[in-house]
C-alpha cells in the first residue's frame, strides 16, 4: 500500500519518522485549545476537535495521498480566529465564527476536486519553490530558537541572544549537541534520540513534571458545533463574514501548498519539479478543515514540523498514519502531552536542525537574475520576520510577476500567477492577516 521499499525506506524508519513528527508537533494539542479559549471555546471541546481534525487529515494524507506530511490546526489561523474574527466582530459567538471556517472548508473541498489547485502547484516558478523551502527552514529554526529561549525579544533590536544559563537554554543546547553528534555519526533516528535524551535530562533536572497525572479518559462532544450548511451560510451573510471566509480560504490554500512543496522537495519526492498525487494532498487538508470546523477548531494546514520526520527518514504515508495513531492514543494522555509540550527544549533542537537542512535549497535559486533573485529573497526574508508562511508566499507572488513585467519577460508568467498575484495584493492591502 505505502510502497515503502520503492521509496528506499523501511517500516521501522517510517514509524520512527512518525514518532519524531508527532513529538515535534504535539504542542498543538495544548497550544491550540489555549488560544481558542480566548475566543470562548471550551478547552476540552477544542482539544478533542484538534485531535479529531488531525487524525482525519493525517489518515487521508497517509492512506490516500501516501505522503509523510502531517495535517493539524494551523498556528496563526487559530490566533486570527480568536483575535481578529471573534473579538473584532461585536456580538459574534465562536459557534457563528466556526460557520465561516465551515464555509471556507466546504469551498476548499470543492476547489480541491478541480484541476485549479493542482495546476497552481505546477505553475509556481522554480525560484519561488526553492525560496519557499528555504524560508520555511529559517522560519522553523527561528521558532526553535524563540521557544527554547536561545533568542529573546529586545526593545530596540527586536531580538537578541537569550540567557544561556537558563534551564531551557541548557536543555536545548544539550539536545542540540546530542542530535548533531548522532547526525555526524550517521545514527538513524538522530532527531528522535535527541528528543528522548533531552526529555530524560529535563525530568532529572526537575523541569519535566507530571502534576496532573498521566492518563485521562477523553470526552467526545455531545453535539457538533456546525453541521448544517444552510445555517453556516446564513451566519456568514448575517454577520458579514465574507472577508473572513476569503482570508481563511486564501491563506490555507497557499500555506498548505507551500508547506507540502517544501517538505516534498526536502524528501526528494518531487518528480520533474512536479508533485505526484498533488490533488490527494489537497483533499486531505480540505476535508480536515471541514471536519475540524464541525467539531470546534480553526482551519488545518500541512505542518512544517513534518520536515523533522522527513529528516529522520520518512518517505511514505505510513509516517502520517503513525502520527494519526499517536494523536488518537495521546487523547487518553492529555496530562502527559501537556507536560511534555510545555518543555519547548525537547522539540526545539529538532526544529533548528531541520531548518538548517532545508536552507540548503537556497542553491537552487538563480541569484544572478534579479527578477528571480529578489522575489525569492523577499519570500525567504519575510517568512521568519512575519511569522507567516502565507505572507512570504503572498509577497513572492506579487513581486515575481512584477519583476518579470519590468524586465520585459511577461511571457514567462503563467496567467494563474498574475491572477493570484492580484488576489494576494488585495489581501495584503485590504484584509486582516
Coordinates of N, CA and C in Angstrom, one line a residue, residues 165-348:
X165 N 22.3 30.6 30.5 CA 22.4 29.9 31.8 C 21.0 29.4 32.3
X166 N 20.0 29.8 31.5 CA 18.6 29.4 31.9 C 18.5 27.9 31.7
X167 N 17.6 27.2 32.5 CA 17.4 25.7 32.3 C 16.9 25.4 30.9
X168 N 16.0 26.2 30.3 CA 15.6 25.9 28.9 C 16.7 26.0 27.9
X169 N 17.5 27.0 28.0 CA 18.6 27.1 27.1 C 19.6 26.0 27.3
X170 N 19.9 25.6 28.5 CA 20.9 24.5 28.7 C 20.3 23.2 28.2
X171 N 19.0 23.0 28.4 CA 18.4 21.7 27.9 C 18.4 21.7 26.3
X172 N 18.2 22.9 25.7 CA 18.2 23.0 24.3 C 19.6 22.7 23.7
X173 N 20.6 23.3 24.4 CA 22.0 23.1 23.9 C 22.4 21.6 24.1
X174 N 21.9 20.9 25.1 CA 22.2 19.5 25.3 C 21.5 18.7 24.2
X175 N 20.2 19.0 24.0 CA 19.5 18.3 22.9 C 20.1 18.5 21.5
X176 N 20.6 19.8 21.3 CA 21.2 20.1 20.0 C 22.5 19.4 19.9
X177 N 23.3 19.3 20.9 CA 24.6 18.6 20.9 C 24.4 17.1 20.6
X178 N 23.4 16.5 21.3 CA 23.2 15.1 21.1 C 22.7 14.8 19.7
X179 N 21.8 15.6 19.2 CA 21.3 15.4 17.9 C 22.4 15.6 16.8
X180 N 23.2 16.6 16.9 CA 24.2 16.8 15.9 C 25.3 15.8 16.0
X181 N 25.6 15.3 17.2 CA 26.6 14.2 17.3 C 26.0 12.9 16.6
X182 N 24.8 12.6 16.8 CA 24.2 11.5 16.2 C 24.1 11.6 14.7
X183 N 23.8 12.8 14.2 CA 23.8 13.1 12.7 C 25.2 12.9 12.2
X184 N 26.2 13.4 12.9 CA 27.6 13.3 12.4 C 28.1 11.9 12.3
X185 N 27.6 11.1 13.3 CA 27.9 9.6 13.3 C 27.0 8.8 12.4
X186 N 26.1 9.5 11.7 CA 25.1 8.8 10.8 C 24.3 7.8 11.5
X187 N 23.9 8.2 12.7 CA 23.0 7.3 13.5 C 21.6 7.6 13.1
X188 N 20.8 6.5 12.7 CA 19.5 6.7 12.2 C 18.6 7.1 13.4
X189 N 17.7 8.0 13.1 CA 16.7 8.5 14.2 C 17.4 9.5 15.1
X190 N 18.3 10.3 14.6 CA 19.1 11.2 15.4 C 18.2 12.2 16.1
X191 N 17.2 12.8 15.4 CA 16.3 13.8 15.9 C 15.5 13.2 17.1
X192 N 15.0 12.0 16.9 CA 14.2 11.3 17.9 C 15.0 11.0 19.2
X193 N 16.2 10.5 18.9 CA 17.1 10.3 20.0 C 17.4 11.5 20.8
X194 N 17.6 12.6 20.1 CA 17.9 13.9 20.8 C 16.7 14.3 21.7
X195 N 15.5 14.1 21.2 CA 14.3 14.5 22.0 C 14.2 13.6 23.2
X196 N 14.4 12.3 23.1 CA 14.3 11.4 24.2 C 15.4 11.7 25.3
X197 N 16.6 11.9 24.9 CA 17.7 12.3 25.8 C 17.3 13.6 26.5
X198 N 16.9 14.6 25.8 CA 16.5 15.9 26.4 C 15.4 15.7 27.4
X199 N 14.4 14.9 27.0 CA 13.3 14.7 27.9 C 13.7 14.0 29.2
X200 N 14.7 13.1 29.1 CA 15.2 12.4 30.3 C 16.0 13.4 31.2
X201 N 16.8 14.2 30.6 CA 17.6 15.2 31.3 C 16.6 16.2 32.0
X202 N 15.6 16.6 31.3 CA 14.6 17.6 31.8 C 13.9 17.0 33.0
X203 N 13.6 15.7 33.0 CA 12.9 15.0 34.1 C 13.8 15.0 35.4
X204 N 15.1 14.7 35.2 CA 16.0 14.6 36.3 C 16.4 16.0 36.8
X205 N 16.3 17.0 35.9 CA 16.6 18.4 36.4 C 15.4 19.0 37.1
X206 N 14.3 18.3 37.1 CA 13.1 18.8 37.7 C 12.3 19.7 36.9
X207 N 12.6 19.8 35.6 CA 11.9 20.7 34.7 C 10.6 20.0 34.1
X208 N 10.7 18.7 33.9 CA 9.5 17.9 33.4 C 8.8 17.3 34.6
X209 N 7.6 17.8 34.8 CA 6.8 17.3 35.9 C 5.4 16.8 35.4
X210 N 4.8 15.9 36.2 CA 3.5 15.4 35.8 C 2.5 15.6 37.0
X211 N 2.3 16.9 37.2 CA 1.4 17.3 38.4 C 0.0 16.9 38.2
X212 N -0.5 16.8 36.9 CA -1.9 16.5 36.6 C -2.1 15.0 36.3
X213 N -1.1 14.2 36.7 CA -1.2 12.8 36.4 C -0.7 12.5 35.0
X214 N -1.1 11.3 34.5 CA -0.6 10.9 33.1 C -1.8 10.6 32.2
X215 N -2.8 9.9 32.8 CA -3.9 9.4 31.9 C -5.2 10.1 32.3
X216 N -6.0 10.3 31.3 CA -7.4 10.9 31.5 C -8.3 10.4 30.3
X217 N -9.4 10.0 30.6 CA -10.3 9.5 29.5 C -10.9 10.7 28.7
X218 N -10.7 10.7 27.4 CA -11.1 11.8 26.6 C -12.6 11.8 26.5
X219 N -13.2 13.0 26.4 CA -14.6 13.2 26.3 C -15.0 13.7 25.0
X220 N -15.8 13.0 24.3 CA -16.3 13.4 23.0 C -17.4 14.4 23.1
X221 N -17.5 15.4 22.2 CA -18.6 16.4 22.4 C -20.0 15.8 22.2
X222 N -20.9 16.4 22.9 CA -22.3 15.9 22.9 C -22.9 16.2 21.5
X223 N -22.5 17.2 20.9 CA -23.1 17.6 19.5 C -22.1 18.3 18.7
X224 N -22.3 18.4 17.4 CA -21.4 19.2 16.5 C -21.7 20.7 16.7
X225 N -20.6 21.4 16.5 CA -20.7 22.9 16.6 C -21.4 23.4 15.3
X226 N -21.0 22.9 14.2 CA -21.6 23.2 12.9 C -21.9 21.9 12.1
X227 N -23.1 21.8 11.6 CA -23.4 20.6 10.8 C -24.3 20.9 9.7
X228 N -25.0 22.1 9.7 CA -26.0 22.4 8.6 C -25.4 23.5 7.7
X229 N -25.1 23.1 6.5 CA -24.5 24.1 5.5 C -25.4 25.4 5.4
X230 N -26.7 25.2 5.4 CA -27.6 26.3 5.2 C -27.4 27.3 6.4
X231 N -27.4 26.8 7.6 CA -27.2 27.6 8.8 C -25.8 28.3 8.7
X232 N -24.8 27.6 8.3 CA -23.5 28.1 8.2 C -23.4 29.3 7.2
X233 N -24.0 29.2 6.0 CA -24.0 30.2 5.0 C -24.8 31.4 5.6
X234 N -25.9 31.1 6.3 CA -26.7 32.1 6.9 C -26.0 33.0 7.9
X235 N -25.1 32.3 8.7 CA -24.3 33.1 9.7 C -23.3 34.0 8.9
X236 N -22.7 33.5 7.8 CA -21.8 34.3 7.1 C -22.4 35.5 6.6
X237 N -23.7 35.4 6.0 CA -24.4 36.5 5.5 C -24.8 37.5 6.6
X238 N -25.4 36.9 7.7 CA -25.9 37.7 8.8 C -24.8 38.6 9.5
X239 N -23.6 38.0 9.7 CA -22.5 38.7 10.3 C -21.5 39.4 9.4
X240 N -21.8 39.2 8.1 CA -20.9 39.8 7.1 C -19.5 39.3 7.1
X241 N -19.4 38.0 7.1 CA -18.1 37.3 7.3 C -17.4 36.9 6.0
X242 N -17.8 37.7 4.9 CA -17.2 37.3 3.6 C -15.7 37.5 3.5
X243 N -15.2 38.5 4.1 CA -13.7 38.7 4.1 C -13.0 37.7 4.9
X244 N -13.7 37.2 6.0 CA -13.1 36.2 6.9 C -13.0 34.9 6.1
X245 N -14.1 34.5 5.4 CA -14.1 33.3 4.6 C -13.0 33.4 3.5
X246 N -12.9 34.5 2.8 CA -11.9 34.7 1.8 C -10.5 34.5 2.4
X247 N -10.2 35.2 3.5 CA -8.9 35.1 4.2 C -8.6 33.7 4.6
X248 N -9.5 33.0 5.2 CA -9.3 31.6 5.6 C -9.0 30.7 4.4
X249 N -9.7 30.9 3.3 CA -9.5 30.1 2.1 C -8.2 30.4 1.4
X250 N -7.9 31.7 1.3 CA -6.6 32.0 0.6 C -5.4 31.6 1.4
X251 N -5.4 31.9 2.7 CA -4.2 31.6 3.5 C -4.0 30.1 3.6
X252 N -5.1 29.4 3.9 CA -5.0 27.9 4.0 C -4.5 27.3 2.7
X253 N -5.0 27.8 1.6 CA -4.7 27.3 0.2 C -3.2 27.4 0.0
X254 N -2.6 28.6 0.3 CA -1.2 28.7 0.0 C -0.3 28.3 1.1
X255 N -0.8 28.3 2.4 CA 0.0 27.9 3.5 C 0.3 26.4 3.3
X256 N -0.7 25.6 3.0 CA -0.6 24.2 2.8 C 0.2 23.9 1.6
X257 N -0.1 24.6 0.5 CA 0.6 24.4 -0.8 C 2.1 24.6 -0.6
X258 N 2.5 25.7 0.1 CA 3.9 26.0 0.3 C 4.6 25.0 1.2
X259 N 3.9 24.5 2.2 CA 4.5 23.5 3.2 C 4.6 22.2 2.5
X260 N 3.6 21.8 1.7 CA 3.7 20.5 1.0 C 4.8 20.5 0.0
X261 N 5.0 21.6 -0.7 CA 6.1 21.7 -1.7 C 7.4 21.6 -0.9
X262 N 7.5 22.4 0.2 CA 8.8 22.5 0.9 C 9.2 21.1 1.4
X263 N 8.2 20.4 2.1 CA 8.6 19.1 2.7 C 8.8 18.1 1.6
X264 N 8.0 18.1 0.6 CA 8.2 17.1 -0.5 C 9.5 17.3 -1.2
X265 N 9.9 18.5 -1.4 CA 11.2 18.8 -2.0 C 12.3 18.3 -1.1
X266 N 12.2 18.6 0.2 CA 13.2 18.2 1.2 C 13.3 16.6 1.2
X267 N 12.2 15.9 1.0 CA 12.2 14.5 1.0 C 12.6 13.9 -0.4
X268 N 12.8 14.7 -1.4 CA 13.1 14.2 -2.7 C 12.0 13.5 -3.4
X269 N 10.7 14.0 -3.1 CA 9.5 13.3 -3.6 C 9.0 14.0 -4.9
X270 N 9.6 15.1 -5.3 CA 9.2 15.8 -6.5 C 9.7 15.1 -7.7
X271 N 8.9 15.0 -8.7 CA 9.3 14.3 -10.0 C 9.2 15.4 -11.1
X272 N 10.4 15.7 -11.7 CA 10.4 16.7 -12.8 C 9.8 18.0 -12.3
X273 N 10.2 18.4 -11.0 CA 9.7 19.6 -10.4 C 8.2 19.6 -10.2
X274 N 7.5 18.5 -10.3 CA 6.1 18.4 -10.0 C 5.8 17.4 -8.9
X275 N 4.7 17.6 -8.2 CA 4.4 16.7 -7.1 C 3.3 15.7 -7.6
X276 N 3.7 14.4 -7.6 CA 2.7 13.3 -8.0 C 1.6 13.3 -6.9
X277 N 0.4 12.9 -7.4 CA -0.7 12.8 -6.5 C -1.0 14.1 -5.7
X278 N -0.7 15.2 -6.3 CA -0.9 16.5 -5.6 C -2.4 16.7 -5.2
X279 N -3.4 16.4 -6.1 CA -4.8 16.6 -5.7 C -5.1 15.9 -4.4
X280 N -4.5 14.7 -4.1 CA -4.9 14.0 -2.9 C -4.4 14.7 -1.6
X281 N -3.2 15.4 -1.7 CA -2.8 16.1 -0.6 C -3.7 17.2 -0.3
X282 N -4.3 17.8 -1.3 CA -5.2 19.0 -1.1 C -6.5 18.5 -0.5
X283 N -7.0 17.4 -0.9 CA -8.2 16.8 -0.3 C -8.0 16.5 1.2
X284 N -6.8 16.0 1.5 CA -6.6 15.7 2.9 C -6.7 16.9 3.8
X285 N -6.1 18.0 3.4 CA -6.2 19.3 4.1 C -7.6 19.9 4.2
X286 N -8.3 19.9 3.0 CA -9.6 20.5 2.9 C -10.6 19.7 3.7
X287 N -10.6 18.4 3.7 CA -11.5 17.6 4.5 C -11.3 17.7 6.0
X288 N -10.0 17.8 6.3 CA -9.6 18.0 7.7 C -10.1 19.4 8.2
X289 N -10.0 20.4 7.4 CA -10.5 21.8 7.8 C -12.0 21.7 8.0
X290 N -12.7 21.1 7.1 CA -14.2 20.9 7.2 C -14.6 20.2 8.4
X291 N -13.9 19.1 8.7 CA -14.2 18.2 9.9 C -13.9 19.0 11.1
X292 N -12.8 19.7 11.2 CA -12.4 20.4 12.4 C -13.4 21.5 12.7
X293 N -13.9 22.2 11.7 CA -14.9 23.3 12.0 C -16.2 22.7 12.6
X294 N -16.6 21.5 12.2 CA -17.8 20.9 12.7 C -17.6 20.5 14.2
X295 N -16.4 20.1 14.6 CA -16.2 19.7 16.0 C -15.7 20.9 16.8
X296 N -15.2 21.9 16.2 CA -14.9 23.1 17.0 C -13.4 23.5 17.0
X297 N -12.8 23.6 15.9 CA -11.4 24.1 15.8 C -11.2 24.9 14.5
X298 N -10.2 25.7 14.5 CA -9.8 26.6 13.4 C -9.3 25.8 12.2
X299 N -9.1 26.4 11.0 CA -8.6 25.7 9.8 C -7.3 24.9 10.0
X300 N -7.2 23.8 9.3 CA -6.0 23.0 9.4 C -5.0 23.4 8.3
X301 N -3.8 22.8 8.4 CA -2.8 23.0 7.3 C -1.8 21.9 7.4
X302 N -1.1 21.7 6.3 CA 0.1 20.8 6.4 C 1.1 21.4 7.3
X303 N 1.7 20.6 8.2 CA 2.6 21.1 9.2 C 4.1 21.1 8.8
X304 N 4.7 22.2 9.0 CA 6.1 22.3 8.7 C 7.0 21.4 9.6
X305 N 6.4 21.0 10.7 CA 7.2 20.1 11.6 C 7.3 18.7 10.9
X306 N 6.5 18.4 9.9 CA 6.7 17.2 9.1 C 8.1 17.0 8.6
X307 N 8.8 18.1 8.4 CA 10.1 18.1 7.9 C 11.1 17.3 8.9
X308 N 10.7 17.4 10.2 CA 11.6 16.6 11.1 C 11.4 15.1 10.9
X309 N 10.2 14.7 10.6 CA 10.1 13.2 10.3 C 10.7 12.9 9.0
X310 N 10.7 13.8 8.0 CA 11.3 13.5 6.7 C 12.9 13.4 6.9
X311 N 13.4 14.3 7.8 CA 14.8 14.3 8.1 C 15.2 13.0 8.8
X312 N 14.3 12.4 9.5 CA 14.5 11.1 10.2 C 14.5 9.9 9.2
X313 N 13.9 10.1 8.0 CA 13.9 9.1 7.0 C 12.5 8.8 6.5
X314 N 11.4 9.5 7.0 CA 10.1 9.2 6.5 C 9.9 9.6 5.0
X315 N 9.3 8.7 4.3 CA 9.2 8.9 2.8 C 7.8 8.5 2.3
X316 N 7.0 7.9 3.2 CA 5.7 7.4 2.7 C 4.5 7.8 3.7
X317 N 3.3 7.4 3.3 CA 2.2 7.7 4.1 C 2.1 7.0 5.4
X318 N 3.0 6.0 5.6 CA 3.0 5.3 6.9 C 3.4 6.2 8.0
X319 N 4.2 7.2 7.7 CA 4.7 8.2 8.7 C 3.4 9.0 9.1
X320 N 2.6 9.5 8.2 CA 1.4 10.2 8.5 C 0.4 9.4 9.3
X321 N 0.3 8.1 8.9 CA -0.7 7.2 9.6 C -0.2 7.0 11.1
X322 N 1.1 6.9 11.2 CA 1.7 6.8 12.6 C 1.4 8.0 13.4
X323 N 1.5 9.2 12.8 CA 1.1 10.4 13.5 C -0.4 10.4 14.0
X324 N -1.2 9.9 13.1 CA -2.7 9.8 13.4 C -2.9 8.9 14.5
X325 N -2.3 7.7 14.5 CA -2.5 6.8 15.6 C -2.0 7.3 16.9
X326 N -0.8 8.0 16.9 CA -0.3 8.6 18.1 C -1.2 9.7 18.7
X327 N -1.8 10.5 17.8 CA -2.7 11.5 18.3 C -3.9 10.9 18.9
X328 N -4.4 9.8 18.3 CA -5.5 9.0 18.9 C -5.2 8.5 20.3
X329 N -4.0 7.9 20.4 CA -3.5 7.4 21.7 C -3.3 8.6 22.7
X330 N -2.7 9.7 22.2 CA -2.4 10.8 23.0 C -3.7 11.4 23.6
X331 N -4.8 11.2 23.0 CA -6.1 11.8 23.5 C -6.4 11.2 24.9
X332 N -5.8 10.0 25.2 CA -6.0 9.4 26.5 C -4.9 9.9 27.5
X333 N -4.0 10.6 27.0 CA -2.8 11.1 27.8 C -2.7 12.6 27.8
X334 N -3.8 13.3 27.9 CA -3.8 14.7 27.8 C -2.9 15.4 28.9
X335 N -2.9 14.9 30.1 CA -2.0 15.5 31.1 C -0.5 15.3 30.8
X336 N -0.2 14.1 30.3 CA 1.2 13.8 29.9 C 1.6 14.6 28.7
X337 N 0.8 14.7 27.7 CA 1.1 15.5 26.5 C 1.3 17.0 26.9
X338 N 0.4 17.4 27.8 CA 0.5 18.8 28.2 C 1.8 19.1 28.9
X339 N 2.3 18.1 29.7 CA 3.6 18.3 30.4 C 4.8 18.3 29.5
X340 N 4.8 17.4 28.5 CA 5.9 17.3 27.6 C 5.9 18.6 26.6
X341 N 4.7 18.9 26.2 CA 4.5 20.1 25.3 C 5.0 21.4 25.9
X342 N 4.9 21.4 27.3 CA 5.3 22.6 28.0 C 6.8 22.8 28.1
X343 N 7.6 21.8 27.7 CA 9.0 21.9 27.7 C 9.5 22.1 26.3
X344 N 9.6 23.3 25.8 CA 10.0 23.6 24.4 C 11.4 23.1 24.1
X345 N 12.2 22.9 25.0 CA 13.6 22.5 24.8 C 13.7 21.1 24.2
X346 N 12.6 20.3 24.5 CA 12.6 18.9 24.0 C 12.5 18.9 22.5
X347 N 11.7 19.8 21.9 CA 11.5 19.7 20.4 C 12.3 20.8 19.7
X348 N 12.7 21.8 20.4 CA 13.4 22.9 19.7 C 14.7 22.5 19.0

